Short mmCIF file of N, CA and C in Angstrom, two decimals:
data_model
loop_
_atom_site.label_atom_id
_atom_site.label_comp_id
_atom_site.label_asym_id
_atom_site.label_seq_id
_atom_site.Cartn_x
_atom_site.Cartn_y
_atom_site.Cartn_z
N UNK W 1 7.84 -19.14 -3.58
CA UNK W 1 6.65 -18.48 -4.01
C UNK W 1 6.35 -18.89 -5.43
N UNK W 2 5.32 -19.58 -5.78
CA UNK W 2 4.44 -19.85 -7.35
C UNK W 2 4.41 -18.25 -8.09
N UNK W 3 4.62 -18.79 -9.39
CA UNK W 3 4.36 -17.65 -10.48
C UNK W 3 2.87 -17.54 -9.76
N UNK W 4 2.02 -18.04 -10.11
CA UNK W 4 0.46 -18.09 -9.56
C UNK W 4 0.52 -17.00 -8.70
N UNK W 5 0.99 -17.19 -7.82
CA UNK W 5 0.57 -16.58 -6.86
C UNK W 5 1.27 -15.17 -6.72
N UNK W 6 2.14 -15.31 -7.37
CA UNK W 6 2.91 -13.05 -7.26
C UNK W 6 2.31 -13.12 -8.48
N UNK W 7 1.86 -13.64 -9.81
CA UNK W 7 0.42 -13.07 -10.73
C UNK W 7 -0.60 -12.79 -10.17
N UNK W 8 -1.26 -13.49 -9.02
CA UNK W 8 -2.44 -12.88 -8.55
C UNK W 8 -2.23 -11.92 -7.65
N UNK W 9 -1.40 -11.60 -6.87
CA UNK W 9 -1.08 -10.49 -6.29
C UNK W 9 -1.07 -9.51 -6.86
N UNK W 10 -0.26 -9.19 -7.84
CA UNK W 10 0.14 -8.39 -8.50
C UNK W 10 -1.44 -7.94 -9.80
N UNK W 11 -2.19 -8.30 -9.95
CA UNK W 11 -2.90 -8.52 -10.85
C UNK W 11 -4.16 -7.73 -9.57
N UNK W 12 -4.22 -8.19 -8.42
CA UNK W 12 -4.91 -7.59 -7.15
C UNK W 12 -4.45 -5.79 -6.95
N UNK W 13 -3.35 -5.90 -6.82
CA UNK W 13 -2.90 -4.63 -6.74
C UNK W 13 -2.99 -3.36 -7.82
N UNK W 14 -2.60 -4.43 -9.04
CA UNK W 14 -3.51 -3.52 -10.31
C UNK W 14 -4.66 -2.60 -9.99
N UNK W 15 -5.63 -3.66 -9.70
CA UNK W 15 -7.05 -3.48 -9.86
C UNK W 15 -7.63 -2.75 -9.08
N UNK W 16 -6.85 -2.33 -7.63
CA UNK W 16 -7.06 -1.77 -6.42
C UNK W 16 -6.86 -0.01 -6.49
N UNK W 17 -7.49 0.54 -6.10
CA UNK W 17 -7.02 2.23 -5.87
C UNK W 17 -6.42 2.51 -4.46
N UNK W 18 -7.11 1.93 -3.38
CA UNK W 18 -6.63 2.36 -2.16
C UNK W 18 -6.54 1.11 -0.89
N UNK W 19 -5.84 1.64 -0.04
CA UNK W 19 -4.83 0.87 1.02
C UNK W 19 -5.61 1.48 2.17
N UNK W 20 -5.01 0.80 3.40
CA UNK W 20 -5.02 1.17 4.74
C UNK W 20 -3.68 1.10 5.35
N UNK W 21 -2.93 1.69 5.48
CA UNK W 21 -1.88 2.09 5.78
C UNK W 21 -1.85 2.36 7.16
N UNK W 22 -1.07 0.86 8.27
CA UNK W 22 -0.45 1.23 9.32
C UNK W 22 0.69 1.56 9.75
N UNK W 23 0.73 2.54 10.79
CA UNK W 23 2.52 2.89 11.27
C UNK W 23 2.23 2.99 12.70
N UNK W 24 2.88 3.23 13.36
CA UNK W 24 3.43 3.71 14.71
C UNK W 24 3.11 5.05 15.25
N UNK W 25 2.48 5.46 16.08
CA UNK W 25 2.80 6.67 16.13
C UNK W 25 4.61 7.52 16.44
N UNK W 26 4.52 8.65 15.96
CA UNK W 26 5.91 8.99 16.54
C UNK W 26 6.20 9.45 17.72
N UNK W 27 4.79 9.81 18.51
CA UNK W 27 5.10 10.45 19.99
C UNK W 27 4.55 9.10 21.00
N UNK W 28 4.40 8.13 20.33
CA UNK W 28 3.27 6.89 21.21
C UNK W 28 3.57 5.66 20.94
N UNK W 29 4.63 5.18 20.74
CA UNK W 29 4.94 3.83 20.20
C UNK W 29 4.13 2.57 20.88
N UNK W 30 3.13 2.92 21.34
CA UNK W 30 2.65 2.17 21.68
C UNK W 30 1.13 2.00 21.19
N UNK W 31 1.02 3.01 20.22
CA UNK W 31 -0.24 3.03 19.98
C UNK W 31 -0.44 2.89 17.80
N UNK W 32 -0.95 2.25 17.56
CA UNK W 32 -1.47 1.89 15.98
C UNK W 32 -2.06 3.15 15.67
N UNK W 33 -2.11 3.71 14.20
CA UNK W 33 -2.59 4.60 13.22
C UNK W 33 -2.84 4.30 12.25
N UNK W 34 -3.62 4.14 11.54
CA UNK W 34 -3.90 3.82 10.16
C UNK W 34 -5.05 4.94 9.68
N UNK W 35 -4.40 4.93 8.14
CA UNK W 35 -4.90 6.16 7.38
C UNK W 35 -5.10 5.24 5.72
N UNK W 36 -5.83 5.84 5.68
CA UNK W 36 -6.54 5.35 3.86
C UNK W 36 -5.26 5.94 2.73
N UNK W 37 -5.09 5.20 2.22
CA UNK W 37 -4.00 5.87 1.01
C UNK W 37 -4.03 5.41 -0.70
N UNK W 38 -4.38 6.61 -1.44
CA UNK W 38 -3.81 6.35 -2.57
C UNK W 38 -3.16 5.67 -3.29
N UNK W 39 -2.86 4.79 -4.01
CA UNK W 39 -1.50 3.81 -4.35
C UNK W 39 -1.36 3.44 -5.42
N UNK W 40 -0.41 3.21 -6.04
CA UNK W 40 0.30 3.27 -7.53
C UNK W 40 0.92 1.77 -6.99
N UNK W 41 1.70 0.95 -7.77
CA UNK W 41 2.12 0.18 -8.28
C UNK W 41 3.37 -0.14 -9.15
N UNK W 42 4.72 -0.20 -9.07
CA UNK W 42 4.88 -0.69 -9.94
C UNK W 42 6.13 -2.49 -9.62
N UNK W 43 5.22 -3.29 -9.91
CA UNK W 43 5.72 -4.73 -9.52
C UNK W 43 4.98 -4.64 -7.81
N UNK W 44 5.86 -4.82 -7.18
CA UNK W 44 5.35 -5.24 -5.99
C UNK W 44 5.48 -3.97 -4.65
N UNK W 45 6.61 -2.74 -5.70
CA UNK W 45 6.99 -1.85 -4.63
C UNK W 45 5.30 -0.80 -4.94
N UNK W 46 5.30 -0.22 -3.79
CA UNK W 46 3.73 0.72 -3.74
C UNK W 46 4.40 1.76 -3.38
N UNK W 47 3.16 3.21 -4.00
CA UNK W 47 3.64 4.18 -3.54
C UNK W 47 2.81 5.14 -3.74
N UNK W 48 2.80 6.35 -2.57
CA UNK W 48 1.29 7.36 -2.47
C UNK W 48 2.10 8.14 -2.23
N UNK W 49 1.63 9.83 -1.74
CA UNK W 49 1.95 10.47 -1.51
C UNK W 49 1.14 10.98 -0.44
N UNK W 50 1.78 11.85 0.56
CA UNK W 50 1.43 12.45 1.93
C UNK W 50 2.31 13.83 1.98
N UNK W 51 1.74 14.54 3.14
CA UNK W 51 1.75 15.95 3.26
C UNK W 51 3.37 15.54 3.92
N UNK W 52 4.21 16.57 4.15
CA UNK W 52 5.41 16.31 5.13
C UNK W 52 5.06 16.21 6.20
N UNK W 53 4.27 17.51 6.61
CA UNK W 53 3.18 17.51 7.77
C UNK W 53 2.14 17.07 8.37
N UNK W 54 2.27 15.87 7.79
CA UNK W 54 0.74 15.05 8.35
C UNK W 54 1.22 13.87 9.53
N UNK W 55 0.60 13.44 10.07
CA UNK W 55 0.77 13.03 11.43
C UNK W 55 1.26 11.36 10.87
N UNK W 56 1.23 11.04 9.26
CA UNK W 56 1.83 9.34 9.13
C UNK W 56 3.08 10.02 8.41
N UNK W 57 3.53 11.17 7.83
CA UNK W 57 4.91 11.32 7.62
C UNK W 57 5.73 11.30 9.04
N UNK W 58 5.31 11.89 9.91
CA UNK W 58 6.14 12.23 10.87
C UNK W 58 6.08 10.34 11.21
N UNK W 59 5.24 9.71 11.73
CA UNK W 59 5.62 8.27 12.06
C UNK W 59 5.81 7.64 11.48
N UNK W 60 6.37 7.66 9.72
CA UNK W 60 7.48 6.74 9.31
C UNK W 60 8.83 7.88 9.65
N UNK W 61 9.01 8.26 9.70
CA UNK W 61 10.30 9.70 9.95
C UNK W 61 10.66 8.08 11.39
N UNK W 62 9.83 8.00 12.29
CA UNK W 62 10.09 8.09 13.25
C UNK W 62 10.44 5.82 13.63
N UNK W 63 9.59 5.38 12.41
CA UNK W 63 9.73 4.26 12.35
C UNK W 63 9.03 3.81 11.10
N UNK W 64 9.68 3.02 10.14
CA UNK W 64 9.23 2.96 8.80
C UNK W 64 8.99 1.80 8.68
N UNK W 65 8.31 0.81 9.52
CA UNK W 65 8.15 -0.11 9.54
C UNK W 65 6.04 -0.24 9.18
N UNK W 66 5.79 -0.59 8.50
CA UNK W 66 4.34 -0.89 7.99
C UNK W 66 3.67 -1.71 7.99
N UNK W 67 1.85 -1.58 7.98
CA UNK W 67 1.25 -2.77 7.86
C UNK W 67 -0.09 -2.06 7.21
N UNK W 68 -0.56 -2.98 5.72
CA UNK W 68 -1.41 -2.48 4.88
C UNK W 68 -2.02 -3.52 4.37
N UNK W 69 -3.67 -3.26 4.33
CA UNK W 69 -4.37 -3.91 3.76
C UNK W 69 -4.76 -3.45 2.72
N UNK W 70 -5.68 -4.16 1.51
CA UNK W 70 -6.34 -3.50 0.44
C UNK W 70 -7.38 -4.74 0.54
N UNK W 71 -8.28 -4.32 0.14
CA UNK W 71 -9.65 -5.63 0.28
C UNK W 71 -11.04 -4.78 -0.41
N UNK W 72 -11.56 -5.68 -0.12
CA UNK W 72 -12.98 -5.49 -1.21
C UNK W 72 -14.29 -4.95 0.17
N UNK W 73 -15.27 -4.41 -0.29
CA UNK W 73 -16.30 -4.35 0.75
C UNK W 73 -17.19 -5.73 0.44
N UNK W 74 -17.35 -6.54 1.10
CA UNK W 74 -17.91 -8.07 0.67
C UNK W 74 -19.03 -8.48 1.58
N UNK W 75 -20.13 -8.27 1.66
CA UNK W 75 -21.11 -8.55 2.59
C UNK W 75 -21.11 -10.64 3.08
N UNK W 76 -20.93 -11.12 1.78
CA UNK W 76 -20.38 -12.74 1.73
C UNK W 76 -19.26 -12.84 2.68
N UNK W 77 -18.72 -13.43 3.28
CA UNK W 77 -17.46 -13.76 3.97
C UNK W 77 -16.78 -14.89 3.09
N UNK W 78 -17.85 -16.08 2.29
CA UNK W 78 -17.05 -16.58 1.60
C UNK W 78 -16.83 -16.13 0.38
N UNK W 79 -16.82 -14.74 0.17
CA UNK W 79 -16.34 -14.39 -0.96
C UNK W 79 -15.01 -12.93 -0.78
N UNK W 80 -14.63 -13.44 0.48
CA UNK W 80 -13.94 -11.95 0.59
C UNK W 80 -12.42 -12.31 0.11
N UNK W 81 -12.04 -11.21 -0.26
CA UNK W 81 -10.46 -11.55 -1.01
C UNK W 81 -9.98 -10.09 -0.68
N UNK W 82 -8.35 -10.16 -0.46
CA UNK W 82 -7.27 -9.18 -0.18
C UNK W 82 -6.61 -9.39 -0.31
N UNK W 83 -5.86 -8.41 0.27
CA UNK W 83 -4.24 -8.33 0.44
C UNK W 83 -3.93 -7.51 2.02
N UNK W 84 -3.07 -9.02 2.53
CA UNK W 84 -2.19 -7.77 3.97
C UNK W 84 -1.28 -8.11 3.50
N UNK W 85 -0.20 -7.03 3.75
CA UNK W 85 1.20 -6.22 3.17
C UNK W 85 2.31 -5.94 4.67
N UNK W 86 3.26 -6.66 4.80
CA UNK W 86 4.11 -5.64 5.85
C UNK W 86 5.35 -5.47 5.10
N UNK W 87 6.36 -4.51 5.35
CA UNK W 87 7.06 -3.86 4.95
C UNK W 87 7.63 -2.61 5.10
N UNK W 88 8.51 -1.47 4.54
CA UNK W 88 9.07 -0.81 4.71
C UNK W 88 9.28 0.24 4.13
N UNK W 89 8.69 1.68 4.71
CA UNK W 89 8.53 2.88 3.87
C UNK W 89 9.77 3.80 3.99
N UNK W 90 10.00 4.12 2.85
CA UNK W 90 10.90 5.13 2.65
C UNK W 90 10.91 6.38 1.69
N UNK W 91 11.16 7.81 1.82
CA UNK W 91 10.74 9.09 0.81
C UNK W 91 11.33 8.86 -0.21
N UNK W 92 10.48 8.79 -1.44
CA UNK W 92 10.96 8.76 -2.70
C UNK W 92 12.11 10.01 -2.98
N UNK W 93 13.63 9.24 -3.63
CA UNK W 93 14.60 10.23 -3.86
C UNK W 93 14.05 11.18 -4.97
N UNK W 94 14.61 12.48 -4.76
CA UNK W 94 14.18 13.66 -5.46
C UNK W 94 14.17 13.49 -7.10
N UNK W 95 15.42 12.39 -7.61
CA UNK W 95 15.66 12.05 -8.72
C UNK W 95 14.87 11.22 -9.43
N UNK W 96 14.08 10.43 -8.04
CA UNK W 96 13.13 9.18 -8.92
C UNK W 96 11.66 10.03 -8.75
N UNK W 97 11.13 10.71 -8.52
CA UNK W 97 10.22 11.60 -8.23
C UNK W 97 9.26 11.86 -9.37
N UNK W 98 10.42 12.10 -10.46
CA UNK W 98 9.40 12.24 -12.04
C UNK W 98 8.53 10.83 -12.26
N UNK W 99 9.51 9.99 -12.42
CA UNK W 99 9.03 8.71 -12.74
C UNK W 99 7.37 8.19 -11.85
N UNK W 100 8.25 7.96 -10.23
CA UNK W 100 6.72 8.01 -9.87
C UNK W 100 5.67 8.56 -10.21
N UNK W 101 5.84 10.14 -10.50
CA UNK W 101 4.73 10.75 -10.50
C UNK W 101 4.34 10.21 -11.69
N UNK W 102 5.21 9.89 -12.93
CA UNK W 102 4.36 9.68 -14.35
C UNK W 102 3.50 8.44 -14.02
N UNK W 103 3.64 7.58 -13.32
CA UNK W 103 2.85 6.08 -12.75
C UNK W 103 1.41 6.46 -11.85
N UNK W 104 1.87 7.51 -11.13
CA UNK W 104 0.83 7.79 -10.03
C UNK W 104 -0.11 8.81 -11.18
N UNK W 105 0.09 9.65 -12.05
CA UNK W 105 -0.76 10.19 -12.67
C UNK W 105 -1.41 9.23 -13.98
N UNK W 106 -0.96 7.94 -14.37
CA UNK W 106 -1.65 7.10 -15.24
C UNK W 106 -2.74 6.84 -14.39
N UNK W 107 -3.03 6.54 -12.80
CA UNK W 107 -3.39 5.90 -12.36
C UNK W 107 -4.73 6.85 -11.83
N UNK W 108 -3.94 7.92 -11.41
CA UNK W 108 -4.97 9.05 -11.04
C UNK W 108 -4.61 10.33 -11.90
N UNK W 109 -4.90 10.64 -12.93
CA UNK W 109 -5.39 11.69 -13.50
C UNK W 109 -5.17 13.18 -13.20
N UNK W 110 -6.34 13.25 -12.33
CA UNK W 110 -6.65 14.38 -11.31
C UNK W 110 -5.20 14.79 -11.10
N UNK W 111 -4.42 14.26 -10.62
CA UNK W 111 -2.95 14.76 -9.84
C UNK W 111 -2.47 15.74 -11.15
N UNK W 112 -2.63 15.60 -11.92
CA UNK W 112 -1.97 16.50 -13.17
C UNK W 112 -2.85 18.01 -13.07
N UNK W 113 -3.82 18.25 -12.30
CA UNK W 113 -4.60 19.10 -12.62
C UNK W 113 -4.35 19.68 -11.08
N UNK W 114 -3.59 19.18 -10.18
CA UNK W 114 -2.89 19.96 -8.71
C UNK W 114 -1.86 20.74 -8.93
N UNK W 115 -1.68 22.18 -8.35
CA UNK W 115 -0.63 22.84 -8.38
C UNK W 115 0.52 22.11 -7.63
N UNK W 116 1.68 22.05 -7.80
CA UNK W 116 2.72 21.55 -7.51
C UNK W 116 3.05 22.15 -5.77
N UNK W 117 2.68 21.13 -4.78
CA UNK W 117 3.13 21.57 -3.64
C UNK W 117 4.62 20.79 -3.18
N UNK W 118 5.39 21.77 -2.53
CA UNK W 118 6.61 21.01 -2.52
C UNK W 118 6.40 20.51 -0.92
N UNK W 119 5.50 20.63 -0.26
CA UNK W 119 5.11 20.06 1.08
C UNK W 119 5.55 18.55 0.88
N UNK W 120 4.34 18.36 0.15
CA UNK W 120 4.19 16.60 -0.08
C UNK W 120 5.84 15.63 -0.67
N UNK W 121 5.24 14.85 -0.41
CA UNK W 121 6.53 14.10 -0.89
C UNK W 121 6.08 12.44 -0.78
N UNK W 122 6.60 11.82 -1.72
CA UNK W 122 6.21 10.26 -2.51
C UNK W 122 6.94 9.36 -1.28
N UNK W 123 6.15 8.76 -1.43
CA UNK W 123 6.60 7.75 -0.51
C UNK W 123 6.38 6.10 -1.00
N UNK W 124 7.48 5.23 -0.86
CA UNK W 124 7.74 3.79 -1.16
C UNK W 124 7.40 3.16 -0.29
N UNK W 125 6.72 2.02 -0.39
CA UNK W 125 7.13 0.75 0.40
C UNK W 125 7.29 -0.64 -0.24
N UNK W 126 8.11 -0.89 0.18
CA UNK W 126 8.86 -1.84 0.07
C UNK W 126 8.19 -3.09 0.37
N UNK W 127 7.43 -3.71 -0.32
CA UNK W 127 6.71 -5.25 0.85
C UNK W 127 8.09 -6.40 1.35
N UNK W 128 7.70 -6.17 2.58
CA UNK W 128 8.79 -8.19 2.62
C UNK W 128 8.02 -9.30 3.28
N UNK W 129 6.82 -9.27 3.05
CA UNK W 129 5.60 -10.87 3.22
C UNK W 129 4.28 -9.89 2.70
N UNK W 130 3.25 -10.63 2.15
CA UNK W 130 2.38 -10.46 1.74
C UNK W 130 1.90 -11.61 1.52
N UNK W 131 0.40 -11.74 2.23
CA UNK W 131 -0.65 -12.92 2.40
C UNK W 131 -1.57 -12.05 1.44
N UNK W 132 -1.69 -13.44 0.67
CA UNK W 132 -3.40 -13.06 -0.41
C UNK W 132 -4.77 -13.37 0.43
N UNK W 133 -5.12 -12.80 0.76
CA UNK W 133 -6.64 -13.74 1.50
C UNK W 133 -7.47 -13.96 -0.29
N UNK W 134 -8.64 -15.23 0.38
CA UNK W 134 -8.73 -16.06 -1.35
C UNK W 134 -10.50 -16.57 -0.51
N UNK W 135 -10.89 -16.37 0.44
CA UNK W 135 -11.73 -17.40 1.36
C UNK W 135 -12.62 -18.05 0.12
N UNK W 136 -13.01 -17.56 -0.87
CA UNK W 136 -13.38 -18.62 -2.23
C UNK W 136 -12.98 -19.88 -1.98
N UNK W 137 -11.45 -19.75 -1.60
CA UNK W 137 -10.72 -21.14 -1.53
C UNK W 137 -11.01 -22.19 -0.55
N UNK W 138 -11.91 -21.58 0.70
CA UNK W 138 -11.90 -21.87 2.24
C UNK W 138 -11.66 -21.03 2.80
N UNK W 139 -12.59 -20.48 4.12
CA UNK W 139 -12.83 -19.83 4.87
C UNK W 139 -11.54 -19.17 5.37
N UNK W 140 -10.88 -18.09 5.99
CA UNK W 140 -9.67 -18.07 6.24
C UNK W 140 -8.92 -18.26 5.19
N UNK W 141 -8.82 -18.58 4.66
CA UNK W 141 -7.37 -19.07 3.45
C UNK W 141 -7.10 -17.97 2.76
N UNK W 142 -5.35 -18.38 3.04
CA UNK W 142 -4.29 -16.99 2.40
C UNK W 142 -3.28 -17.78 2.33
N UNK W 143 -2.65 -17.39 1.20
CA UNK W 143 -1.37 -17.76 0.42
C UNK W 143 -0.31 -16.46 0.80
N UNK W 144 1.08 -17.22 0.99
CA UNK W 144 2.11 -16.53 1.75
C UNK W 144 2.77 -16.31 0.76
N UNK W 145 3.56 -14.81 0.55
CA UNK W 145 5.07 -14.55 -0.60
C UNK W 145 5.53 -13.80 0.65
N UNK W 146 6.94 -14.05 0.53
CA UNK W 146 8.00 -13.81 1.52
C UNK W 146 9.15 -13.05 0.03
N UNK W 147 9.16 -11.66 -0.35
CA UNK W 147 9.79 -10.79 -1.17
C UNK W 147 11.12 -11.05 -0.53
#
């Protein structure tokens, strides 16, 4: 993998507020879910937060295996640029919890001004491949990092 290219990733992810976040269901393994998510940053690991009780905690509980885009709304096709993400979610430990949150509240604000629910809980993922889409470059075209 080129410096270039985990700089522009990483420099993408900056700039980005929100994801599409796929999992599995936990009662349907046969069926895709994806939900819009929040996301913080720091290097290449991502991380949002969700209810305990919401229907994508229970399907990483159940398989933590992921697939996430972040992209632009681009009416051009040759100007569309992203990021798909697969990888691996896991609940932020109780100990690293502050930290995230001090990252996730640089990023979003607002969260400092929520009463503290102990429902929710932080969640990591881990990327292990991430394609840049670039179509600037040529139609289709994406650059591969293998984390």
């Amino acid at each position: 993998m080129t410096d270039s290219i985990k700089n522009e990733v990483l420099l993408y992810l900056n700039r980005h507020l929100y994801g599409n976040l796929a999992t599995v269901y936990s009662n349907d393994p046969m069926q895709p879910h994806v939900t819009t998510v929040a996301y913080v940053n720091d290097g290449f690991d991502l991380y949002f937060t969700t209810s305990g009780k919401s229907q994508k905690f229970a399907n990483l509980e159940s398989n933590s295996k992921i697939a996430m885009t972040i992209d632009e709304d681009e009416t051009d096709w040759m100007k569309l640029t992203g990021l798909q993400i697969e990888g691996i979610a896991k609940v932020v430990k109780a100990e690293q919890v502050p930290a995230v949150l001090e990252i996730y509240a640089e990023k979003f604000p607002i969260i400092k001004e929520f009463p503290p629910n102990l429902d929710y809980r932080f969640i990591k993922i881990k990327p292990n491949r991430i394609w840049m889409l670039n179509y600037q470059k040529g139609f289709g075209h994406r650059d591969y990092l293998e984390l």
